[in-house]
Amino acid sequence: MFNMNRRAWGFDWHELITGILFIVVAFGLFTAPKVSAIAIALLMAIMAILSGLTTFAGYSKLRDYVNGRAVVALVFAVLDIIIGLIFLFDYQSAIVTLGYLFGIWFIFDSIERLIVVSHVRQLRSHFFWLSLILDVLGLIAGILLFVHPWIAFFSINILVVCYLVIFGINAIVLAFARR
């Protein structure tokens, strides 16, 4: 039965692609620290929308593993897309509230993944602990961004790079854990 569940899920290409894109964006932001706040807001809009769509794409399979808790992932996917649309269509407001919005986004994603991380234990238990640690680190980064938005605004580049690397590695870990 364990092997059947693993085969039913299959390798998660959406998570792999999302993880790689997050790491590529992180590298781009790290190598170009003078990227404007508008560019960061627009990049994050795309990444938030992509994150929400990735969760939608995996919802039915996730529901098979975690039952009712998958609804929480669906709610957070909608919130990801809403935050992404705010960043995309009202980038001036996004810039003014950048620290708070990034903090909320990071907190939403981390909580969603913490709620449904148990399915990774069913698939590959050694990936469970790595994913759990990365989710907690993402939550801490989100709380720091939310509690200190001005510090976040001035150091947003480094904080965003750190989060994107954490989220990217976690997405890649999940892609391989689900195979």
Short mmCIF file of N, CA and C in Angstrom, two decimals, residues 48-110:
data_model
loop_
_atom_site.label_atom_id
_atom_site.label_comp_id
_atom_site.label_asym_id
_atom_site.label_seq_id
_atom_site.Cartn_x
_atom_site.Cartn_y
_atom_site.Cartn_z
N ALA A 48 4.23 34.78 -6.37
CA ALA A 48 3.09 34.49 -5.49
C ALA A 48 1.97 33.82 -6.29
N ILE A 49 1.70 34.34 -7.47
CA ILE A 49 0.67 33.74 -8.32
C ILE A 49 1.07 32.32 -8.71
N LEU A 50 2.33 32.13 -9.08
CA LEU A 50 2.83 30.80 -9.43
C LEU A 50 2.71 29.85 -8.24
N SER A 51 3.03 30.32 -7.06
CA SER A 51 2.92 29.50 -5.85
C SER A 51 1.47 29.06 -5.63
N GLY A 52 0.53 29.98 -5.77
CA GLY A 52 -0.88 29.64 -5.62
C GLY A 52 -1.35 28.65 -6.67
N LEU A 53 -0.94 28.86 -7.91
CA LEU A 53 -1.33 27.94 -8.98
C LEU A 53 -0.73 26.55 -8.78
N THR A 54 0.50 26.49 -8.26
CA THR A 54 1.14 25.20 -7.98
C THR A 54 0.35 24.45 -6.92
N THR A 55 -0.11 25.16 -5.90
CA THR A 55 -0.91 24.52 -4.86
C THR A 55 -2.24 24.02 -5.44
N PHE A 56 -2.87 24.83 -6.30
CA PHE A 56 -4.10 24.38 -6.96
C PHE A 56 -3.84 23.11 -7.77
N ALA A 57 -2.73 23.08 -8.50
CA ALA A 57 -2.42 21.93 -9.35
C ALA A 57 -2.25 20.64 -8.54
N GLY A 58 -1.71 20.74 -7.34
CA GLY A 58 -1.49 19.55 -6.53
C GLY A 58 -2.58 19.27 -5.52
N TYR A 59 -3.65 20.07 -5.53
CA TYR A 59 -4.69 19.95 -4.50
C TYR A 59 -5.33 18.56 -4.44
N SER A 60 -5.75 18.03 -5.58
CA SER A 60 -6.47 16.76 -5.55
C SER A 60 -5.60 15.62 -5.03
N LYS A 61 -4.33 15.62 -5.40
CA LYS A 61 -3.42 14.60 -4.88
C LYS A 61 -3.15 14.82 -3.40
N LEU A 62 -2.99 16.07 -3.00
CA LEU A 62 -2.75 16.38 -1.59
C LEU A 62 -3.94 15.96 -0.74
N ARG A 63 -5.15 16.18 -1.26
CA ARG A 63 -6.37 15.80 -0.55
C ARG A 63 -6.39 14.29 -0.26
N ASP A 64 -5.86 13.49 -1.18
CA ASP A 64 -5.80 12.05 -0.97
C ASP A 64 -4.92 11.67 0.21
N TYR A 65 -3.94 12.51 0.53
CA TYR A 65 -2.99 12.20 1.60
C TYR A 65 -3.36 12.83 2.94
N VAL A 66 -3.90 14.03 2.92
CA VAL A 66 -4.14 14.73 4.19
C VAL A 66 -5.62 15.06 4.42
N ASN A 67 -6.48 14.56 3.57
CA ASN A 67 -7.93 14.71 3.71
C ASN A 67 -8.35 16.17 3.85
N GLY A 68 -9.08 16.48 4.93
CA GLY A 68 -9.66 17.81 5.11
C GLY A 68 -8.65 18.93 5.24
N ARG A 69 -7.44 18.62 5.68
CA ARG A 69 -6.43 19.68 5.83
C ARG A 69 -6.03 20.27 4.49
N ALA A 70 -6.31 19.57 3.40
CA ALA A 70 -5.98 20.09 2.08
C ALA A 70 -6.78 21.35 1.77
N VAL A 71 -7.95 21.51 2.38
CA VAL A 71 -8.75 22.72 2.18
C VAL A 71 -7.98 23.95 2.64
N VAL A 72 -7.22 23.80 3.72
CA VAL A 72 -6.40 24.91 4.21
C VAL A 72 -5.40 25.32 3.14
N ALA A 73 -4.79 24.33 2.48
CA ALA A 73 -3.85 24.63 1.40
C ALA A 73 -4.55 25.39 0.28
N LEU A 74 -5.79 25.00 -0.01
CA LEU A 74 -6.56 25.67 -1.05
C LEU A 74 -6.84 27.13 -0.67
N VAL A 75 -7.19 27.37 0.58
CA VAL A 75 -7.44 28.74 1.05
C VAL A 75 -6.17 29.58 0.92
N PHE A 76 -5.02 29.00 1.33
CA PHE A 76 -3.77 29.75 1.24
C PHE A 76 -3.34 29.95 -0.21
N ALA A 77 -3.73 29.04 -1.10
CA ALA A 77 -3.44 29.23 -2.52
C ALA A 77 -4.19 30.46 -3.04
N VAL A 78 -5.44 30.61 -2.63
CA VAL A 78 -6.22 31.79 -3.02
C VAL A 78 -5.57 33.05 -2.46
N LEU A 79 -5.13 33.00 -1.21
CA LEU A 79 -4.47 34.16 -0.61
C LEU A 79 -3.16 34.49 -1.33
N ASP A 80 -2.39 33.46 -1.73
CA ASP A 80 -1.18 33.69 -2.53
C ASP A 80 -1.51 34.44 -3.80
N ILE A 81 -2.55 34.01 -4.48
CA ILE A 81 -2.93 34.64 -5.75
C ILE A 81 -3.41 36.07 -5.51
N ILE A 82 -4.17 36.30 -4.45
CA ILE A 82 -4.63 37.66 -4.13
C ILE A 82 -3.45 38.58 -3.85
N ILE A 83 -2.50 38.11 -3.04
CA ILE A 83 -1.31 38.92 -2.76
C ILE A 83 -0.54 39.18 -4.05
N GLY A 84 -0.41 38.16 -4.89
CA GLY A 84 0.26 38.34 -6.17
C GLY A 84 -0.42 39.37 -7.04
N LEU A 85 -1.75 39.35 -7.07
CA LEU A 85 -2.49 40.33 -7.87
C LEU A 85 -2.34 41.74 -7.31
N ILE A 86 -2.30 41.86 -5.98
CA ILE A 86 -2.06 43.18 -5.37
C ILE A 86 -0.70 43.70 -5.82
N PHE A 87 0.32 42.86 -5.73
CA PHE A 87 1.66 43.26 -6.16
C PHE A 87 1.66 43.64 -7.64
N LEU A 88 0.93 42.88 -8.45
CA LEU A 88 0.97 43.07 -9.90
C LEU A 88 0.24 44.33 -10.35
N PHE A 89 -0.96 44.57 -9.82
CA PHE A 89 -1.79 45.65 -10.33
C PHE A 89 -1.73 46.93 -9.50
N ASP A 90 -1.23 46.86 -8.30
CA ASP A 90 -1.13 48.06 -7.47
C ASP A 90 0.26 48.09 -6.84
N TYR A 91 1.27 48.14 -7.71
CA TYR A 91 2.64 48.04 -7.22
C TYR A 91 3.04 49.21 -6.33
N GLN A 92 2.41 50.38 -6.49
CA GLN A 92 2.73 51.50 -5.61
C GLN A 92 2.31 51.21 -4.17
N SER A 93 1.13 50.64 -4.00
CA SER A 93 0.71 50.22 -2.66
C SER A 93 1.59 49.10 -2.15
N ALA A 94 1.99 48.21 -3.06
CA ALA A 94 2.87 47.10 -2.67
C ALA A 94 4.20 47.63 -2.15
N ILE A 95 4.72 48.67 -2.77
CA ILE A 95 6.00 49.24 -2.33
C ILE A 95 5.86 49.85 -0.94
N VAL A 96 4.76 50.60 -0.73
CA VAL A 96 4.54 51.24 0.56
C VAL A 96 4.40 50.20 1.67
N THR A 97 3.74 49.11 1.37
CA THR A 97 3.48 48.08 2.38
C THR A 97 4.33 46.83 2.17
N LEU A 98 5.44 46.98 1.46
CA LEU A 98 6.25 45.84 1.06
C LEU A 98 6.62 44.92 2.22
N GLY A 99 7.12 45.47 3.29
CA GLY A 99 7.52 44.64 4.43
C GLY A 99 6.37 43.82 4.98
N TYR A 100 5.21 44.47 5.16
CA TYR A 100 4.04 43.75 5.67
C TYR A 100 3.54 42.70 4.69
N LEU A 101 3.45 43.08 3.41
CA LEU A 101 2.92 42.14 2.42
C LEU A 101 3.81 40.92 2.26
N PHE A 102 5.13 41.14 2.22
CA PHE A 102 6.03 39.99 2.13
C PHE A 102 5.92 39.13 3.39
N GLY A 103 5.84 39.78 4.54
CA GLY A 103 5.70 39.03 5.79
C GLY A 103 4.45 38.17 5.79
N ILE A 104 3.33 38.77 5.40
CA ILE A 104 2.07 38.02 5.35
C ILE A 104 2.16 36.87 4.35
N TRP A 105 2.72 37.15 3.19
CA TRP A 105 2.85 36.10 2.17
C TRP A 105 3.70 34.95 2.68
N PHE A 106 4.85 35.26 3.25
CA PHE A 106 5.75 34.21 3.75
C PHE A 106 5.09 33.42 4.87
N ILE A 107 4.37 34.12 5.75
CA ILE A 107 3.68 33.44 6.85
C ILE A 107 2.60 32.51 6.30
N PHE A 108 1.79 32.99 5.34
CA PHE A 108 0.75 32.15 4.74
C PHE A 108 1.34 30.88 4.13
N ASP A 109 2.36 31.05 3.31
CA ASP A 109 2.96 29.88 2.65
C ASP A 109 3.53 28.90 3.67
N SER A 110 4.21 29.41 4.67
CA SER A 110 4.84 28.53 5.66
C SER A 110 3.79 27.80 6.50
#
